[in-house]
Structures are given as C-alpha cells and as structure tokens.
Coordinates of C-alpha atoms in Angstrom, one line a residue:
M245 CA -11.9 0.3 -14.6
E246 CA -9.7 3.2 -13.4
D247 CA -10.4 2.3 -9.8
M248 CA -9.0 -1.2 -10.4
N249 CA -5.7 0.0 -11.7
I250 CA -5.5 -2.7 -14.3
D251 CA -2.2 -2.8 -16.2
F252 CA -2.9 -4.2 -19.7
T253 CA 0.7 -3.7 -20.8
K254 CA 2.1 -6.6 -18.8
M255 CA 0.8 -9.3 -21.1
N256 CA 0.6 -7.6 -24.4
G257 CA -2.8 -6.1 -23.8
L258 CA -4.5 -9.3 -22.4
I259 CA -5.1 -10.2 -18.8
P260 CA -6.6 -13.4 -17.3
A261 CA -10.2 -13.0 -16.1
I262 CA -11.5 -15.7 -13.7
V263 CA -15.2 -16.1 -13.4
Q264 CA -16.7 -17.2 -10.1
D265 CA -20.3 -18.1 -9.4
A266 CA -21.6 -15.2 -7.1
L267 CA -23.9 -17.6 -5.2
S268 CA -21.9 -20.8 -4.8
G269 CA -18.4 -19.5 -4.9
K270 CA -17.5 -22.1 -7.5
V271 CA -14.9 -21.1 -10.1
L272 CA -16.7 -21.4 -13.5
M273 CA -14.1 -20.6 -16.2
Q274 CA -11.1 -18.5 -17.1
G275 CA -10.7 -16.4 -20.2
Y276 CA -8.8 -13.3 -21.3
M277 CA -9.9 -9.7 -21.5
N278 CA -8.4 -6.7 -23.2
E279 CA -9.3 -3.1 -22.3
E280 CA -12.2 -3.1 -24.7
A281 CA -13.6 -6.4 -23.4
L282 CA -13.5 -5.2 -19.9
A283 CA -15.3 -2.0 -20.9
K284 CA -18.0 -3.9 -22.7
T285 CA -18.4 -6.2 -19.7
Q286 CA -19.0 -3.2 -17.5
E287 CA -21.3 -1.5 -19.9
T288 CA -23.6 -4.5 -20.7
G289 CA -23.4 -6.4 -17.5
M290 CA -22.6 -9.6 -19.5
V291 CA -19.1 -11.2 -19.3
T292 CA -17.2 -10.5 -22.5
F293 CA -13.8 -11.8 -23.3
F294 CA -11.3 -11.3 -26.1
S295 CA -11.2 -14.5 -28.1
R296 CA -7.6 -15.3 -29.1
S297 CA -8.8 -17.9 -31.6
K298 CA -11.4 -15.7 -33.2
N299 CA -9.3 -12.5 -32.7
R300 CA -12.4 -10.5 -31.6
L301 CA -14.5 -9.7 -28.6
W302 CA -16.7 -12.6 -27.5
T303 CA -19.6 -12.3 -25.1
K304 CA -20.0 -15.6 -23.3
G305 CA -23.4 -17.0 -24.3
E306 CA -23.7 -15.1 -27.6
T307 CA -24.3 -18.4 -29.4
S308 CA -25.6 -20.8 -26.7
G309 CA -27.6 -18.3 -24.7
N310 CA -25.8 -19.3 -21.6
F311 CA -24.7 -15.8 -20.6
L312 CA -22.8 -14.8 -17.4
E313 CA -24.5 -11.9 -15.7
V314 CA -22.0 -9.7 -13.9
V315 CA -22.4 -9.2 -10.1
S316 CA -19.0 -7.6 -9.4
I317 CA -15.6 -7.1 -10.9
A318 CA -12.3 -6.8 -9.0
G319 CA -8.7 -6.5 -9.9
D320 CA -6.0 -8.4 -8.0
C321 CA -3.2 -6.8 -5.9
D322 CA -0.8 -6.6 -8.9
G323 CA -3.4 -5.2 -11.3
D324 CA -2.8 -8.0 -13.9
S325 CA -5.8 -10.3 -13.4
I326 CA -9.5 -9.8 -12.9
L327 CA -12.0 -11.7 -10.7
V328 CA -15.6 -11.5 -12.0
K329 CA -18.4 -12.8 -9.8
A330 CA -21.4 -13.6 -12.0
N331 CA -24.7 -15.5 -12.1
P332 CA -24.6 -18.1 -14.9
R333 CA -27.6 -18.6 -17.2
G334 CA -27.1 -22.3 -17.8
P335 CA -24.0 -24.5 -18.2
V336 CA -20.8 -22.6 -18.6
C337 CA -18.5 -25.0 -20.5
H338 CA -19.0 -25.7 -24.2
T339 CA -19.1 -29.4 -23.3
G340 CA -22.4 -28.8 -21.4
S341 CA -20.7 -29.0 -18.0
D342 CA -21.5 -26.5 -15.2
T343 CA -17.9 -25.5 -15.1
C344 CA -14.8 -25.8 -17.4
W345 CA -13.4 -28.2 -14.9
D346 CA -16.4 -30.6 -15.2
E347 CA -17.6 -29.9 -11.7
E348 CA -21.2 -29.7 -10.6
N349 CA -22.4 -26.2 -9.6
T350 CA -25.6 -26.8 -7.6
S351 CA -24.8 -25.2 -4.2
K352 CA -26.5 -22.0 -3.4
T353 CA -25.1 -21.6 0.1
G354 CA -23.2 -18.4 -1.0
F355 CA -26.6 -16.7 -0.9
I356 CA -26.4 -16.9 2.9
D357 CA -23.6 -14.2 2.8
Q358 CA -25.9 -12.0 0.7
L359 CA -28.7 -12.5 3.1
R360 CA -26.5 -11.7 6.1
A361 CA -25.5 -8.5 4.4
I362 CA -29.1 -7.5 3.9
I363 CA -29.9 -8.4 7.6
K364 CA -27.0 -6.2 8.7
D365 CA -28.2 -3.4 6.6
R366 CA -31.7 -3.6 8.0
K367 CA -30.1 -3.3 11.5
N368 CA -27.9 -0.4 10.7
N369 CA -30.4 1.4 8.4
P370 CA -33.8 0.6 9.7
S371 CA -37.0 1.2 7.8
D372 CA -40.6 1.2 9.0
K373 CA -41.5 -1.1 6.1
S374 CA -38.9 -3.8 7.1
Y375 CA -40.0 -6.8 9.1
T376 CA -36.3 -7.5 9.9
A377 CA -35.8 -4.0 11.2
S378 CA -39.0 -4.3 13.3
L379 CA -37.6 -7.4 15.0
F380 CA -34.3 -5.6 15.9
A381 CA -36.4 -2.7 17.3
K382 CA -38.2 -5.0 19.6
G383 CA -35.0 -6.2 21.2
I384 CA -33.1 -9.4 21.7
N385 CA -35.8 -11.1 23.7
K386 CA -38.3 -10.9 20.8
V387 CA -35.7 -12.1 18.3
A388 CA -34.8 -15.1 20.5
Q389 CA -38.5 -15.8 21.0
K390 CA -39.0 -15.9 17.2
V391 CA -36.2 -18.4 16.8
G392 CA -37.8 -20.6 19.5
E393 CA -41.2 -20.4 17.8
E394 CA -39.7 -21.3 14.4
A395 CA -37.7 -24.2 16.0
V396 CA -41.0 -25.6 17.4
E397 CA -42.7 -25.2 14.1
I398 CA -40.0 -27.1 12.2
V399 CA -40.2 -29.9 14.7
I400 CA -43.9 -30.2 14.2
E401 CA -43.5 -30.3 10.4
A402 CA -40.7 -32.9 10.7
K403 CA -43.3 -35.3 12.1
D404 CA -45.4 -35.1 8.9
D405 CA -44.4 -35.8 5.3
N406 CA -45.1 -32.4 3.6
K407 CA -41.8 -31.3 1.9
E408 CA -43.1 -27.9 1.0
L409 CA -44.2 -27.0 4.5
F410 CA -41.0 -28.5 6.1
L411 CA -38.7 -26.5 3.8
G412 CA -40.7 -23.4 4.5
E413 CA -40.3 -23.8 8.2
A414 CA -36.6 -24.6 7.7
A415 CA -36.1 -21.4 5.7
D416 CA -37.9 -19.4 8.5
L417 CA -35.7 -20.9 11.2
L418 CA -32.5 -20.2 9.3
F419 CA -33.6 -16.7 8.5
H420 CA -34.4 -15.9 12.1
Y421 CA -31.3 -17.6 13.4
L422 CA -29.2 -15.3 11.2
I423 CA -31.1 -12.3 12.6
L424 CA -30.4 -13.6 16.2
L425 CA -26.6 -13.8 15.4
E426 CA -26.7 -10.3 14.1
A427 CA -28.6 -9.0 17.1
K428 CA -26.0 -10.6 19.4
G429 CA -23.2 -9.1 17.3
Y430 CA -21.7 -12.5 16.3
E431 CA -20.6 -13.6 12.9
L432 CA -21.7 -16.9 11.3
D433 CA -17.9 -17.6 10.7
E434 CA -17.5 -17.8 14.5
V435 CA -20.1 -20.6 14.5
M436 CA -18.2 -22.3 11.7
D437 CA -15.0 -22.0 13.7
V438 CA -16.6 -24.0 16.5
L439 CA -17.7 -26.7 14.1
I440 CA -14.3 -26.8 12.4
Q441 CA -12.6 -27.1 15.8
R442 CA -14.9 -29.9 16.9
H443 CA -14.3 -31.8 13.6
Q444 CA -10.5 -31.5 13.9
K445 CA -10.6 -33.1 17.4
K446 CA -12.1 -36.3 16.0

C-alpha cells in the first residue's frame, strides 16, 4: 500500500476502486475502499470493499460465493483511486449479470498478453526443462519451421469435422506464432497496427 501512495484523506477516507477482469480486460464493477479494506484485500487476495450502506467491510462474494480473486492492484497518478485486476468466480453483479453494466464477459483474449510475457521470460531466462526455451536455442529457422508444421496440421484438421482436434491445432499454431514474433523481436501490437491501418483504409 505504501508503494501506491494512496491518499485516503481526499474523500473522507474512501477512494473509488475499479475492478477489471484480468483476462478479458472488461470493467466488472466499481466500489469504495478505505485503508482497512485495501489492507484486507491485499492480505486475503479477495477484493474487499467498504460498504457505505452496511457501514462495514464487505468482501465481494461473501454471500453469493462469487468472489473476485486479486491478480494485481495499482493506484492512479493522483493517488486517489485504485485499479484492481481480478479473476471473477461467477457473475459479478447482484442481478446475475457478468458486470454491473449488464455486459457479457466471455472473452479470454487477454490471456494472450500473459502468454506473451511467459514466452518472453523463457527467452530471457532459459531453462533446460522449457520447451519454449529449447525452441529459442535452436534458432529462428527451427521456430519458423514449427510454425509451418502447425499451419499444415491445422489445414489438415480443417478438412475434417473434429472440433477438439481442430482447436488443439489452432492453439498450437497460435502458440508457435507468438514464439516466432518474439524470436524476431516484434510485438503483437505491431501486427495489430497493420490490421487497424488496413481497416481504416476501407
């Protein structure tokens, strides 16, 4: 908490706490924390607010079982609000909706960023037990070859009607494609920029 330099005096001891899904990036809800609620959140790993209506600490999910598991906590530039990234255990809103804005929260594409970070770590801190590190050690030609092999395999599976095998090959191709980008020293965002530019030209 000290590292975040949160100033609880600005709003009479309470500050807004925005909760974001760590995987999808979707904003799930907003509540208020006092110093004690933040401390309990950090201690237990479960998002805890100060309930203004109940006038006490309130751990999200204490009644419903739909807890919010903390992944990270960050203070904003002014030290008067908190961003909590969390993994939700079930619907977040009391209405049963995924979010308090009645939005669906089904996307898991944010996991790609976590996977990219793992791949980068395997490159920078290789281990003999890591398959990913072993690919980097074999050089760019081997990495590119693996992408080619996986691309052929997904084409073959696309001709059949086995969802499990097709999705398995799709996952293999995506994984090795991310390794290839890292081996080349390019970011996925650079690929996204190309797609965005193409879309804007239409």
